[in-house]
Amino acid sequence: MPTKNNHGLISELARVSIPDVLFHYTTSAGMVGILETGNIWTTKIQYTNDHTELRLALNYIRNEIDFQRQGIGKTRTDEELEGMCRALDGVQTVNVGVASFTEIGDQLGQWRGYCEIGDGYSLGFDAAKLQDKLRKRYSYHLFPCIYEVEQHKRLAKELIDHYPTKHLLDIAKRARHASRGDPYDFEIAFSSAIVFFAPLIKTENFKEEKEWRLISPILSYAEAHFRRGNHSLIPYWEFDLDLENTLKQIVVGPTPEPALSSLAVRGLLLKKSLLGFSQEVEISPSKIPIREI
């Protein structure tokens, strides 16, 4: 999803050097599901564990719209700004799925936050191969999250200054089967841009996680799956990880039985033909003592 400003923050994020390995923390059930199906779940952004992330992004965008309404750094017409305000109300209906990865495969805070004692695994993927797959076969993107307030504000301003692009307007028009542009197309396109980039905004409290996010294009409920959440059904979509080419490492989380846990993981990989002469997956126990969990 390119921007008119080739020197903007979004372009900078697209050029960030990807690490050798990106990890995904999960429970034993999550790991078995990924290895059995080869898929990872991308959850609709409005239903992620920390829904305040989306609210934070919307607040930055709303503040920038208010600034421009007051004539501060104004780049949009009053009509466009009004349409953007209406688009904020339509954000909940846009289907964009996200999945989380991190540069760090053995971190105390993430074992505590995403797993349970004796039931945590960190799956490491060859990030370059994963990104290459996205570029060649999918309209998904892999971006690092941003944690600094000034960058949050910069991203919000960039969205308002340079989006929606013609590409997004064309998508919105096709979705309505319209033959020509319409103010409503502008609102749909801006809502889509918001939901696409909002997942990158994270509070500074999570900076140590060094998170990257896999972000889907706009998806349809026709391909969606639903799982039970604490307070509602949660929509998600499956993304094929191409495990035979991307799975590189599995870290067994802190557990009283690291040897047995590692042996079981090896057995599961052998069963799924993900371990053998043609593929090497490193299995290693966490270096964090279980007493620290």
Short mmCIF file of C-alpha atoms in Angstrom, two decimals:
data_model
loop_
_atom_site.label_atom_id
_atom_site.label_comp_id
_atom_site.label_asym_id
_atom_site.label_seq_id
_atom_site.Cartn_x
_atom_site.Cartn_y
_atom_site.Cartn_z
CA MET A 1 0.00 0.00 0.00
CA PRO A 2 2.25 2.83 -1.24
CA THR A 3 2.10 6.43 -0.15
CA LYS A 4 2.45 9.56 -2.26
CA ASN A 5 5.25 10.66 0.07
CA ASN A 6 8.18 8.36 -0.67
CA HIS A 7 10.07 9.82 2.27
CA GLY A 8 7.27 9.36 4.78
CA LEU A 9 7.18 7.18 7.85
CA ILE A 10 5.22 4.42 6.11
CA SER A 11 7.87 4.22 3.39
CA GLU A 12 10.57 4.16 6.07
CA LEU A 13 8.86 1.26 7.84
CA ALA A 14 8.66 -0.65 4.54
CA ARG A 15 12.43 -0.27 4.18
CA VAL A 16 13.37 -1.43 7.70
CA SER A 17 15.76 -4.38 7.50
CA ILE A 18 13.90 -7.50 8.51
CA PRO A 19 15.63 -9.72 11.15
CA ASP A 20 16.85 -13.20 10.29
CA VAL A 21 14.15 -14.84 12.42
CA LEU A 22 10.75 -13.67 13.61
CA PHE A 23 9.07 -15.53 16.47
CA HIS A 24 5.45 -16.17 17.36
CA TYR A 25 4.61 -17.00 21.00
CA THR A 26 1.79 -19.44 21.60
CA THR A 27 0.49 -22.23 23.83
CA SER A 28 0.77 -25.96 23.11
CA ALA A 29 -2.71 -25.90 21.56
CA GLY A 30 -1.72 -22.99 19.34
CA MET A 31 1.52 -24.67 18.27
CA VAL A 32 -0.20 -27.96 17.47
CA GLY A 33 -2.78 -26.07 15.41
CA ILE A 34 -0.11 -24.23 13.44
CA LEU A 35 1.97 -27.36 12.81
CA GLU A 36 -1.04 -29.54 11.97
CA THR A 37 -2.58 -27.09 9.49
CA GLY A 38 0.39 -25.02 8.38
CA ASN A 39 -1.69 -21.90 9.06
CA ILE A 40 -1.56 -19.03 11.50
CA TRP A 41 -4.69 -17.13 12.51
CA THR A 42 -4.97 -13.45 11.64
CA THR A 43 -7.49 -11.93 14.03
CA LYS A 44 -9.73 -9.04 13.02
CA ILE A 45 -7.92 -6.02 14.48
CA GLN A 46 -10.99 -4.82 16.40
CA TYR A 47 -10.98 -8.12 18.37
CA THR A 48 -7.33 -8.41 19.41
CA ASN A 49 -6.50 -8.88 23.08
CA ASP A 50 -5.69 -5.21 23.58
CA HIS A 51 -8.48 -3.33 21.85
CA THR A 52 -7.08 -0.09 23.30
CA GLU A 53 -4.44 -0.20 20.54
CA LEU A 54 -7.02 0.66 17.88
CA ARG A 55 -8.56 3.30 20.12
CA LEU A 56 -5.13 4.88 20.58
CA ALA A 57 -4.60 5.11 16.83
CA LEU A 58 -8.07 6.58 16.28
CA ASN A 59 -7.39 9.25 18.91
CA TYR A 60 -4.23 10.38 17.11
CA ILE A 61 -6.10 10.54 13.81
CA ARG A 62 -9.04 12.41 15.32
CA ASN A 63 -6.67 14.94 16.91
CA GLU A 64 -4.93 15.59 13.59
CA ILE A 65 -8.30 16.11 11.88
CA ASP A 66 -9.22 18.63 14.59
CA PHE A 67 -5.92 20.47 14.06
CA GLN A 68 -6.58 20.75 10.34
CA ARG A 69 -10.12 21.93 10.96
CA GLN A 70 -8.55 24.77 12.94
CA GLY A 71 -6.27 25.53 10.00
CA ILE A 72 -3.12 24.10 11.59
CA GLY A 73 -0.99 22.45 8.89
CA LYS A 74 -4.08 22.06 6.72
CA THR A 75 -3.68 19.82 3.66
CA ARG A 76 -7.31 18.74 3.14
CA THR A 77 -10.53 20.50 2.21
CA ASP A 78 -13.29 20.91 4.77
CA GLU A 79 -15.37 18.38 2.82
CA GLU A 80 -12.57 15.80 2.96
CA LEU A 81 -12.07 16.34 6.68
CA GLU A 82 -15.79 15.83 7.28
CA GLY A 83 -15.63 12.60 5.28
CA MET A 84 -12.67 11.44 7.36
CA CYS A 85 -14.62 12.05 10.55
CA ARG A 86 -17.46 9.91 9.25
CA ALA A 87 -14.95 7.26 8.19
CA LEU A 88 -13.75 6.93 11.79
CA ASP A 89 -17.23 5.72 12.70
CA GLY A 90 -17.06 3.05 9.99
CA VAL A 91 -13.79 1.54 11.11
CA GLN A 92 -15.44 -1.27 13.07
CA THR A 93 -16.87 -2.80 9.91
CA VAL A 94 -13.57 -3.08 7.99
CA ASN A 95 -12.15 -6.62 7.92
CA VAL A 96 -8.37 -6.56 8.32
CA GLY A 97 -6.66 -9.44 10.12
CA VAL A 98 -3.39 -9.27 12.05
CA ALA A 99 -0.93 -11.75 13.55
CA SER A 100 1.94 -10.85 15.86
CA PHE A 101 5.62 -11.74 15.62
CA THR A 102 8.67 -10.55 17.53
CA GLU A 103 12.41 -10.30 17.03
CA ILE A 104 13.02 -11.94 20.43
CA GLY A 105 12.36 -15.65 20.85
CA ASP A 106 13.04 -16.11 24.56
CA GLN A 107 11.84 -13.17 26.63
CA LEU A 108 10.43 -13.32 30.14
CA GLY A 109 7.72 -10.71 29.57
CA GLN A 110 6.36 -12.47 26.51
CA TRP A 111 6.34 -15.90 28.19
CA ARG A 112 4.32 -14.32 30.97
CA GLY A 113 2.03 -12.37 28.67
CA TYR A 114 1.19 -14.91 26.00
CA CYS A 115 1.70 -18.35 27.54
CA GLU A 116 1.26 -20.35 30.74
CA ILE A 117 3.82 -22.03 32.95
CA GLY A 118 4.92 -25.22 31.26
CA ASP A 119 2.73 -24.51 28.25
CA GLY A 120 4.57 -21.99 26.10
CA TYR A 121 6.37 -22.22 22.76
CA SER A 122 8.04 -19.68 20.53
CA LEU A 123 8.03 -20.59 16.84
CA GLY A 124 10.80 -18.99 14.81
CA PHE A 125 10.34 -18.33 11.09
CA ASP A 126 12.83 -17.38 8.41
CA ALA A 127 11.68 -13.79 8.09
CA ALA A 128 13.19 -13.11 4.66
CA LYS A 129 11.48 -16.17 3.14
CA LEU A 130 8.21 -15.24 4.81
CA GLN A 131 8.40 -11.69 3.48
CA ASP A 132 9.35 -12.94 0.01
CA LYS A 133 6.27 -15.18 0.05
CA LEU A 134 4.08 -12.19 0.93
CA ARG A 135 5.46 -10.11 -1.92
CA LYS A 136 5.08 -12.81 -4.55
CA ARG A 137 1.79 -14.44 -3.67
CA TYR A 138 -0.25 -12.32 -1.29
CA SER A 139 -1.35 -8.76 -0.59
CA TYR A 140 -0.28 -9.09 3.03
CA HIS A 141 2.39 -6.88 4.57
CA LEU A 142 4.89 -7.35 7.39
CA PHE A 143 5.79 -4.16 9.27
CA PRO A 144 7.55 -3.35 12.55
CA CYS A 145 5.42 -1.68 15.23
CA ILE A 146 6.14 1.87 16.36
CA TYR A 147 6.21 2.88 20.01
CA GLU A 148 7.23 6.54 20.22
CA VAL A 149 4.50 9.18 20.57
CA GLU A 150 6.09 11.47 17.98
CA GLN A 151 6.04 8.65 15.44
CA HIS A 152 2.39 7.94 16.27
CA LYS A 153 1.51 11.56 15.54
CA ARG A 154 3.60 11.51 12.38
CA LEU A 155 1.79 8.40 11.11
CA ALA A 156 -1.61 9.96 11.81
CA LYS A 157 -0.68 13.10 9.89
CA GLU A 158 0.71 11.07 7.01
CA LEU A 159 -2.54 9.10 6.74
CA ILE A 160 -4.57 12.29 6.56
CA ASP A 161 -2.18 14.08 4.18
CA HIS A 162 -1.69 11.26 1.67
CA TYR A 163 -4.59 8.79 1.97
CA PRO A 164 -6.80 7.49 0.53
CA THR A 165 -4.73 6.67 -2.53
CA LYS A 166 -6.21 6.03 -5.97
CA HIS A 167 -5.62 2.30 -5.34
CA LEU A 168 -7.83 2.35 -2.24
CA LEU A 169 -10.48 4.43 -3.98
CA ASP A 170 -10.60 1.91 -6.81
CA ILE A 171 -11.08 -0.92 -4.30
CA ALA A 172 -13.89 0.95 -2.58
CA LYS A 173 -15.58 1.70 -5.90
CA ARG A 174 -15.39 -1.93 -7.01
CA ALA A 175 -16.81 -3.05 -3.67
CA ARG A 176 -19.89 -0.95 -4.36
CA HIS A 177 -19.98 -1.94 -8.05
CA ALA A 178 -19.95 1.77 -8.80
CA SER A 179 -19.08 3.18 -12.20
CA ARG A 180 -17.74 6.46 -10.92
CA GLY A 181 -16.39 8.04 -7.76
CA ASP A 182 -18.60 8.91 -4.83
CA PRO A 183 -17.98 10.63 -1.46
CA TYR A 184 -18.83 7.34 0.21
CA ASP A 185 -15.96 5.67 -1.68
CA PHE A 186 -13.62 8.21 -0.09
CA GLU A 187 -14.87 7.31 3.39
CA ILE A 188 -14.55 3.55 2.80
CA ALA A 189 -11.04 4.00 1.44
CA PHE A 190 -9.95 6.13 4.37
CA SER A 191 -11.44 3.65 6.86
CA SER A 192 -9.45 0.90 5.14
CA ALA A 193 -6.22 2.90 5.36
CA ILE A 194 -6.80 3.53 9.07
CA VAL A 195 -7.40 -0.13 9.87
CA PHE A 196 -4.42 -1.21 7.77
CA PHE A 197 -1.92 1.02 9.58
CA ALA A 198 -3.49 1.27 13.05
CA PRO A 199 -2.05 -2.13 14.12
CA LEU A 200 1.44 -0.62 13.96
CA ILE A 201 0.73 1.82 16.80
CA LYS A 202 1.66 0.38 20.19
CA THR A 203 2.22 2.09 23.54
CA GLU A 204 5.78 2.52 24.79
CA ASN A 205 5.05 -0.02 27.56
CA PHE A 206 5.48 -2.78 24.97
CA LYS A 207 8.63 -1.42 23.33
CA GLU A 208 10.83 -4.24 24.65
CA GLU A 209 8.79 -6.78 22.66
CA LYS A 210 10.10 -5.47 19.31
CA GLU A 211 6.93 -6.60 17.61
CA TRP A 212 6.28 -7.02 13.90
CA ARG A 213 2.78 -7.43 12.56
CA LEU A 214 1.48 -9.44 9.66
CA ILE A 215 -1.37 -7.35 8.24
CA SER A 216 -3.90 -8.68 5.77
CA PRO A 217 -5.59 -6.85 2.90
CA ILE A 218 -9.31 -6.20 3.24
CA LEU A 219 -10.95 -9.59 3.69
CA SER A 220 -14.42 -11.03 3.30
CA TYR A 221 -16.56 -12.71 5.93
CA ALA A 222 -17.12 -15.45 3.33
CA GLU A 223 -13.62 -16.80 4.12
CA ALA A 224 -13.72 -16.00 7.84
CA HIS A 225 -13.69 -18.44 10.74
CA PHE A 226 -14.99 -17.72 14.22
CA ARG A 227 -13.77 -18.77 17.64
CA ARG A 228 -15.13 -18.24 21.11
CA GLY A 229 -13.79 -15.23 22.98
CA ASN A 230 -14.34 -14.08 26.54
CA HIS A 231 -17.16 -11.75 25.60
CA SER A 232 -18.06 -12.44 21.97
CA LEU A 233 -17.26 -14.50 18.92
CA ILE A 234 -13.91 -13.52 17.38
CA PRO A 235 -13.53 -13.42 13.58
CA TYR A 236 -10.24 -14.61 12.12
CA TRP A 237 -8.76 -15.72 8.82
CA GLU A 238 -6.14 -18.40 8.17
CA PHE A 239 -2.81 -17.55 6.55
CA ASP A 240 -0.61 -20.27 5.03
CA LEU A 241 2.89 -20.00 6.54
CA ASP A 242 4.52 -22.41 4.06
CA LEU A 243 6.14 -24.20 7.02
CA GLU A 244 8.39 -26.40 4.92
CA ASN A 245 10.25 -23.31 3.77
CA THR A 246 9.84 -20.86 6.65
CA LEU A 247 9.87 -22.80 9.96
CA LYS A 248 13.39 -22.54 11.36
CA GLN A 249 13.32 -22.83 15.13
CA ILE A 250 11.13 -23.72 18.13
CA VAL A 251 11.94 -22.50 21.62
CA VAL A 252 10.31 -24.54 24.39
CA GLY A 253 9.16 -22.16 27.10
CA PRO A 254 10.14 -22.40 30.77
CA THR A 255 8.94 -25.76 32.10
CA PRO A 256 9.91 -28.26 34.82
CA GLU A 257 10.39 -30.85 32.03
CA PRO A 258 12.41 -29.19 29.24
CA ALA A 259 13.88 -32.47 27.92
CA LEU A 260 10.50 -34.21 27.69
CA SER A 261 8.87 -31.15 26.15
CA SER A 262 11.59 -30.87 23.52
CA LEU A 263 11.31 -34.57 22.71
CA ALA A 264 7.54 -34.26 22.20
CA VAL A 265 8.01 -31.28 19.89
CA ARG A 266 10.51 -33.29 17.86
CA GLY A 267 7.97 -36.13 17.59
CA LEU A 268 5.29 -33.74 16.34
CA LEU A 269 7.65 -32.32 13.71
CA LEU A 270 8.55 -35.82 12.54
CA LYS A 271 4.89 -36.75 12.30
CA LYS A 272 4.18 -33.74 10.12
CA SER A 273 7.31 -34.39 7.99
CA LEU A 274 8.75 -31.06 9.09
CA LEU A 275 11.97 -32.58 10.35
CA GLY A 276 14.40 -34.77 8.47
CA PHE A 277 17.06 -34.80 5.82
CA SER A 278 15.48 -32.01 3.78
CA GLN A 279 14.71 -29.66 6.65
CA GLU A 280 16.35 -28.77 9.92
CA VAL A 281 14.33 -27.11 12.67
CA GLU A 282 16.29 -26.21 15.78
CA ILE A 283 14.52 -27.19 19.02
CA SER A 284 15.91 -25.51 22.12
CA PRO A 285 14.72 -24.98 25.70
CA SER A 286 14.28 -21.50 27.14
CA LYS A 287 17.25 -20.14 29.05
CA ILE A 288 14.94 -18.47 31.56
CA PRO A 289 14.66 -20.41 34.85
CA ILE A 290 11.10 -21.46 35.61
CA ARG A 291 11.33 -19.89 39.06
CA GLU A 292 11.32 -16.47 37.37
CA ILE A 293 7.94 -17.05 35.73
#
